[in-house]
Short mmCIF file of C-alpha atoms in Angstrom, two decimals:
data_model
loop_
_atom_site.label_atom_id
_atom_site.label_comp_id
_atom_site.label_asym_id
_atom_site.label_seq_id
_atom_site.Cartn_x
_atom_site.Cartn_y
_atom_site.Cartn_z
CA MET A 1 0.00 0.00 0.00
CA GLU A 2 1.48 3.33 -1.10
CA PHE A 3 0.65 6.80 0.20
CA ILE A 4 1.75 10.12 -1.31
CA ASP A 5 2.01 13.09 1.03
CA THR A 6 1.34 16.02 -1.27
CA HIS A 7 2.31 18.82 1.09
CA VAL A 8 5.23 18.82 3.54
CA HIS A 9 7.79 21.25 4.95
CA VAL A 10 10.63 18.87 5.75
CA ASN A 11 13.35 21.52 5.50
CA PHE A 12 12.07 23.36 8.57
CA PRO A 13 14.45 23.53 11.57
CA THR A 14 12.29 21.13 13.58
CA PHE A 15 13.49 18.30 11.33
CA GLU A 16 17.13 19.35 11.20
CA ASP A 17 18.44 16.91 13.80
CA ASP A 18 16.53 13.75 12.86
CA LEU A 19 15.41 13.92 9.23
CA ASP A 20 16.96 10.55 8.41
CA ALA A 21 14.93 8.94 11.18
CA VAL A 22 11.79 10.79 10.04
CA ARG A 23 12.43 9.51 6.54
CA LEU A 24 12.79 5.94 7.74
CA ARG A 25 9.41 6.21 9.47
CA TRP A 26 7.68 7.55 6.36
CA LEU A 27 9.17 4.75 4.26
CA GLU A 28 8.06 2.14 6.80
CA ALA A 29 4.56 3.67 6.73
CA GLY A 30 4.41 3.23 2.95
CA VAL A 31 4.88 6.86 1.90
CA GLY A 32 6.40 6.47 -1.54
CA ALA A 33 6.57 10.11 -2.61
CA LEU A 34 6.34 13.56 -1.02
CA VAL A 35 5.91 17.07 -2.38
CA HIS A 36 7.68 19.73 -0.33
CA SER A 37 6.15 23.19 -0.72
CA CYS A 38 8.49 26.17 -0.39
CA VAL A 39 7.09 29.20 1.41
CA THR A 40 9.74 31.50 -0.10
CA PRO A 41 12.23 31.06 -2.96
CA ASP A 42 15.00 31.36 -0.37
CA GLU A 43 14.19 27.77 0.62
CA PHE A 44 15.03 26.49 -2.84
CA ASP A 45 18.65 25.41 -2.29
CA ARG A 46 17.94 23.65 1.03
CA THR A 47 14.97 21.85 -0.43
CA ALA A 48 16.80 20.89 -3.61
CA ALA A 49 19.52 19.32 -1.47
CA ILE A 50 16.93 17.19 0.38
CA ALA A 51 15.32 16.18 -2.91
CA ALA A 52 18.72 15.19 -4.28
CA ARG A 53 19.40 13.08 -1.19
CA TYR A 54 16.01 11.36 -1.07
CA PRO A 55 14.72 10.21 -4.49
CA GLU A 56 11.09 10.15 -3.32
CA VAL A 57 11.06 13.88 -2.44
CA PHE A 58 9.84 16.38 -5.03
CA PHE A 59 9.10 20.04 -4.48
CA ALA A 60 7.38 23.26 -5.43
CA VAL A 61 8.85 26.75 -5.52
CA GLY A 62 6.85 29.86 -4.69
CA LEU A 63 5.92 32.52 -2.17
CA HIS A 64 3.42 32.02 0.66
CA PRO A 65 0.85 34.82 1.06
CA LEU A 66 1.91 35.49 4.65
CA ASP A 67 5.47 36.15 3.46
CA VAL A 68 4.46 38.62 0.75
CA GLU A 69 4.87 41.77 2.83
CA ARG A 70 8.33 40.69 3.97
CA VAL A 71 9.93 39.58 0.69
CA TRP A 72 7.83 40.71 -2.29
CA GLU A 73 9.66 42.63 -4.98
CA ALA A 74 9.17 43.15 -8.70
CA SER A 75 11.90 40.69 -9.67
CA LEU A 76 10.56 37.84 -7.55
CA PRO A 77 8.22 36.28 -10.17
CA GLU A 78 11.09 35.99 -12.63
CA ARG A 79 13.20 34.40 -9.90
CA VAL A 80 10.46 31.84 -9.23
CA ARG A 81 10.18 31.14 -12.96
CA THR A 82 13.94 30.64 -13.30
CA LEU A 83 14.16 28.36 -10.29
CA ALA A 84 11.20 26.28 -11.47
CA ARG A 85 13.01 25.63 -14.73
CA SER A 86 16.34 24.85 -13.10
CA ASN A 87 15.62 21.55 -11.38
CA PRO A 88 13.73 18.53 -12.77
CA LYS A 89 12.37 17.72 -9.32
CA VAL A 90 10.30 20.92 -9.26
CA VAL A 91 6.79 19.65 -9.92
CA ALA A 92 4.63 22.66 -9.00
CA ILE A 93 4.48 26.37 -8.21
CA GLY A 94 3.70 27.29 -4.62
CA GLU A 95 2.68 27.52 -2.12
CA THR A 96 0.86 30.68 -3.06
CA GLY A 97 -2.65 31.98 -2.52
CA LEU A 98 -4.54 34.26 -0.16
CA ASP A 99 -4.61 34.38 3.63
CA PHE A 100 -6.80 37.10 5.12
CA TYR A 101 -6.82 35.61 8.62
CA LYS A 102 -3.51 37.11 9.72
CA SER A 103 -2.75 39.73 7.06
CA THR A 104 -4.34 42.90 5.76
CA ALA A 105 -2.09 43.10 2.67
CA ARG A 106 -4.88 41.91 0.42
CA SER A 107 -3.93 43.70 -2.78
CA LEU A 108 -0.28 42.67 -2.48
CA GLN A 109 -1.26 39.06 -1.83
CA ALA A 110 -3.49 39.10 -4.91
CA GLU A 111 -0.68 40.55 -7.02
CA ALA A 112 1.74 37.85 -5.92
CA PHE A 113 -0.88 35.13 -6.35
CA LEU A 114 -1.69 36.22 -9.91
CA ALA A 115 1.98 36.43 -10.82
CA GLN A 116 2.60 32.87 -9.62
CA LEU A 117 -0.53 31.56 -11.30
CA ALA A 118 0.74 33.01 -14.56
CA ILE A 119 4.07 31.23 -14.11
CA ALA A 120 2.31 27.92 -13.42
CA MET A 121 0.17 28.25 -16.54
CA ASP A 122 3.10 29.37 -18.69
CA LEU A 123 5.19 26.37 -17.59
CA ASP A 124 2.23 23.95 -17.50
CA LEU A 125 2.84 23.18 -13.84
CA PRO A 126 0.16 22.73 -11.18
CA VAL A 127 -0.18 25.41 -8.53
CA ILE A 128 -0.40 24.67 -4.80
CA ILE A 129 -2.95 27.07 -3.33
CA HIS A 130 -3.15 28.20 0.29
CA CYS A 131 -6.55 29.74 1.08
CA ARG A 132 -7.60 30.89 4.54
CA ASP A 133 -10.58 33.15 5.19
CA ALA A 134 -10.42 34.14 1.51
CA ALA A 135 -12.40 31.55 -0.47
CA PRO A 136 -14.75 34.01 -2.27
CA GLU A 137 -11.86 36.27 -3.26
CA ALA A 138 -9.68 33.35 -4.40
CA ALA A 139 -12.50 31.83 -6.44
CA ASP A 140 -13.30 35.19 -8.10
CA LEU A 141 -9.64 35.72 -8.95
CA LEU A 142 -9.32 32.24 -10.46
CA ARG A 143 -12.53 32.62 -12.48
CA ALA A 144 -11.27 35.94 -13.89
CA LEU A 145 -7.95 34.33 -14.78
CA ARG A 146 -9.68 31.56 -16.69
CA ARG A 147 -11.72 34.13 -18.60
CA ASP A 148 -8.56 36.07 -19.45
CA ARG A 149 -6.65 32.95 -20.52
CA PRO A 150 -9.29 30.57 -21.90
CA ASP A 151 -6.78 28.60 -23.98
CA ASP A 152 -4.40 27.90 -21.10
CA ARG A 153 -4.97 25.10 -18.64
CA LEU A 154 -5.21 25.85 -14.93
CA ARG A 155 -4.11 22.85 -12.86
CA GLY A 156 -3.65 22.75 -9.14
CA VAL A 157 -4.76 21.87 -5.65
CA MET A 158 -6.45 23.61 -2.75
CA HIS A 159 -4.12 22.38 -0.03
CA CYS A 160 -4.97 21.70 3.63
CA TRP A 161 -8.54 22.39 2.68
CA GLY A 162 -10.84 23.68 5.39
CA GLY A 163 -13.72 25.22 3.48
CA THR A 164 -17.44 24.55 3.43
CA PRO A 165 -19.07 22.21 0.91
CA GLU A 166 -20.28 25.24 -1.07
CA GLU A 167 -16.77 26.66 -1.25
CA THR A 168 -15.40 23.22 -2.11
CA GLN A 169 -17.71 23.07 -5.10
CA TRP A 170 -16.45 26.45 -6.36
CA PHE A 171 -12.93 25.10 -6.67
CA LEU A 172 -14.03 21.74 -8.05
CA ASP A 173 -15.91 23.66 -10.76
CA LEU A 174 -12.64 25.41 -11.56
CA GLY A 175 -11.04 22.02 -12.19
CA LEU A 176 -8.87 21.94 -9.08
CA HIS A 177 -7.99 19.06 -6.77
CA ILE A 178 -8.80 19.20 -3.06
CA SER A 179 -6.27 17.99 -0.48
CA PHE A 180 -7.13 17.10 3.10
CA SER A 181 -4.72 17.24 6.02
CA GLY A 182 -4.85 16.25 9.67
CA THR A 183 -7.71 18.68 10.22
CA VAL A 184 -10.07 16.14 8.64
CA THR A 185 -9.45 13.93 11.69
CA PHE A 186 -10.60 16.59 14.16
CA LYS A 187 -13.87 15.70 15.84
CA LYS A 188 -15.56 19.11 15.47
CA ALA A 189 -14.45 19.77 11.87
CA GLU A 190 -17.94 19.15 10.50
CA ALA A 191 -17.61 21.36 7.41
CA ILE A 192 -14.36 19.63 6.47
CA HIS A 193 -15.99 16.23 6.96
CA ALA A 194 -18.84 17.22 4.65
CA SER A 195 -16.41 18.54 2.05
CA ALA A 196 -14.39 15.32 2.24
CA GLN A 197 -17.52 13.39 1.32
CA LEU A 198 -18.24 15.70 -1.61
CA VAL A 199 -14.96 15.57 -3.55
CA PRO A 200 -14.98 13.17 -6.52
CA ASP A 201 -12.57 10.26 -6.34
CA ASP A 202 -10.35 11.60 -9.11
CA ARG A 203 -9.84 15.00 -7.41
CA LEU A 204 -8.94 13.78 -3.93
CA LEU A 205 -5.48 14.19 -2.38
CA ILE A 206 -3.98 13.70 1.08
CA GLU A 207 -1.24 15.55 2.94
CA THR A 208 0.20 16.25 6.36
CA ASP A 209 1.33 19.89 5.98
CA CYS A 210 3.97 18.80 8.48
CA PRO A 211 5.26 19.89 10.90
CA PHE A 212 1.86 21.51 11.50
CA LEU A 213 -1.60 20.10 12.27
CA ALA A 214 -0.77 16.61 13.48
CA PRO A 215 -3.79 14.33 13.04
CA VAL A 216 -5.66 12.41 15.66
CA PRO A 217 -4.20 10.37 17.43
CA LYS A 218 -0.96 12.38 17.20
CA ARG A 219 -2.35 15.80 18.11
CA GLY A 220 0.03 17.92 20.15
CA LYS A 221 3.08 16.28 18.60
CA ARG A 222 5.28 17.42 15.74
CA ASN A 223 3.59 16.27 12.56
CA GLU A 224 5.56 14.20 10.06
CA PRO A 225 4.90 12.44 6.73
CA ALA A 226 4.35 9.00 8.26
CA TYR A 227 1.19 10.37 9.87
CA VAL A 228 -0.51 10.81 6.49
CA THR A 229 -1.85 7.31 7.01
CA HIS A 230 -4.16 8.70 9.71
CA VAL A 231 -5.57 11.19 7.21
CA ALA A 232 -6.25 8.35 4.78
CA ASP A 233 -7.88 6.30 7.51
CA ARG A 234 -10.31 9.10 8.45
CA LEU A 235 -11.14 9.77 4.80
CA ALA A 236 -11.90 6.08 4.35
CA GLN A 237 -14.35 6.25 7.24
CA LEU A 238 -16.02 9.40 5.92
CA ARG A 239 -16.28 8.06 2.38
CA ASP A 240 -17.33 4.53 3.41
CA THR A 241 -14.43 2.79 1.72
CA SER A 242 -11.14 1.14 2.64
CA VAL A 243 -7.81 2.72 3.50
CA GLY A 244 -6.33 0.76 0.61
CA ALA A 245 -8.79 2.33 -1.81
CA ILE A 246 -8.00 5.83 -0.52
CA ALA A 247 -4.26 5.15 -0.74
CA ALA A 248 -4.50 3.84 -4.30
CA GLN A 249 -6.81 6.60 -5.56
CA THR A 250 -4.97 9.52 -3.98
CA SER A 251 -1.59 8.18 -5.10
CA GLN A 252 -2.88 7.83 -8.64
CA ASN A 253 -4.27 11.37 -8.50
CA ALA A 254 -1.03 12.80 -7.11
CA ARG A 255 1.11 11.11 -9.75
CA ALA A 256 -1.14 12.46 -12.49
CA LEU A 257 -1.37 16.02 -11.15
CA PHE A 258 2.31 16.45 -10.32
CA ARG A 259 3.55 14.15 -13.10
CA LEU A 260 5.52 12.07 -10.66
CA PRO A 261 7.42 9.02 -11.87
CA GLN A 262 6.18 5.53 -11.24
CA PRO A 263 6.72 4.16 -7.73
CA LEU A 264 10.35 3.73 -6.77
CA ASP A 265 11.80 0.64 -5.11
CA LEU A 266 12.68 2.13 -1.74
CA THR A 267 13.27 -1.18 0.02
CA PRO A 268 17.06 -0.69 0.15
CA ALA A 269 16.55 2.69 1.84
CA ILE A 270 14.49 1.04 4.59
CA ALA A 271 17.17 -1.60 5.09
CA THR A 272 19.98 0.98 4.98
CA PRO A 273 18.93 4.42 6.32
CA ALA A 274 20.51 7.45 4.65
CA HIS A 275 22.76 8.28 7.62
CA ALA A 276 24.34 4.84 7.31
CA GLU A 277 24.85 4.92 3.55
#
């Protein structure tokens, strides 16, 4: 049984001292591929080094909406474009999007979001979209973009999705995938549960968004990719199917969206952890 964690932050300092051990746990859990999502282009070199070390790690390059005020400049989109072209393990643009929960820089966030969407469409890469307290604005922006560029394909995923079923349908209608994180395991997350039941099989993805939002029964701990199995388990319950079916479907969807290679034989890595190689 293979799982693909479509959104991780494994270059964060919290993993610095034990990433080899974390990797061994995700391999033992059956995680056969991961997509690391950069929050700023400054992460690129560190993430590329991890991706070079671990063949199952792929990544996205972009600028998170909550970092826009700190690092946005006119040359940044071209930098993102150049970096995306520079490494074959870059499989997406992001994470980008809108976050109106903690920031009032709405126009600047929209400018950065549009610039990164344009790069994704120009390069025919999917976009990883962060959306918090901004679903109507994000949907309107994406609809306008599709009207302006009707001949260009918009591919992507609403990551760590926490919206209502109505909002979920907006983004499904735009052709996007929906990815669920540990929040789908939370007892009181009724809107997320309803959304998880709504998403068609071929648009469903799973993620941890580690080190954040550890799922039940790991709440309160540092999240890590091995815990994506708990997300799959809860989705199986909500969708009245098996964990195996969720694993197979979401892995197939992830490989198609991010154009990931066929599953790798990672058995030697389990037998011989990276620190011992």
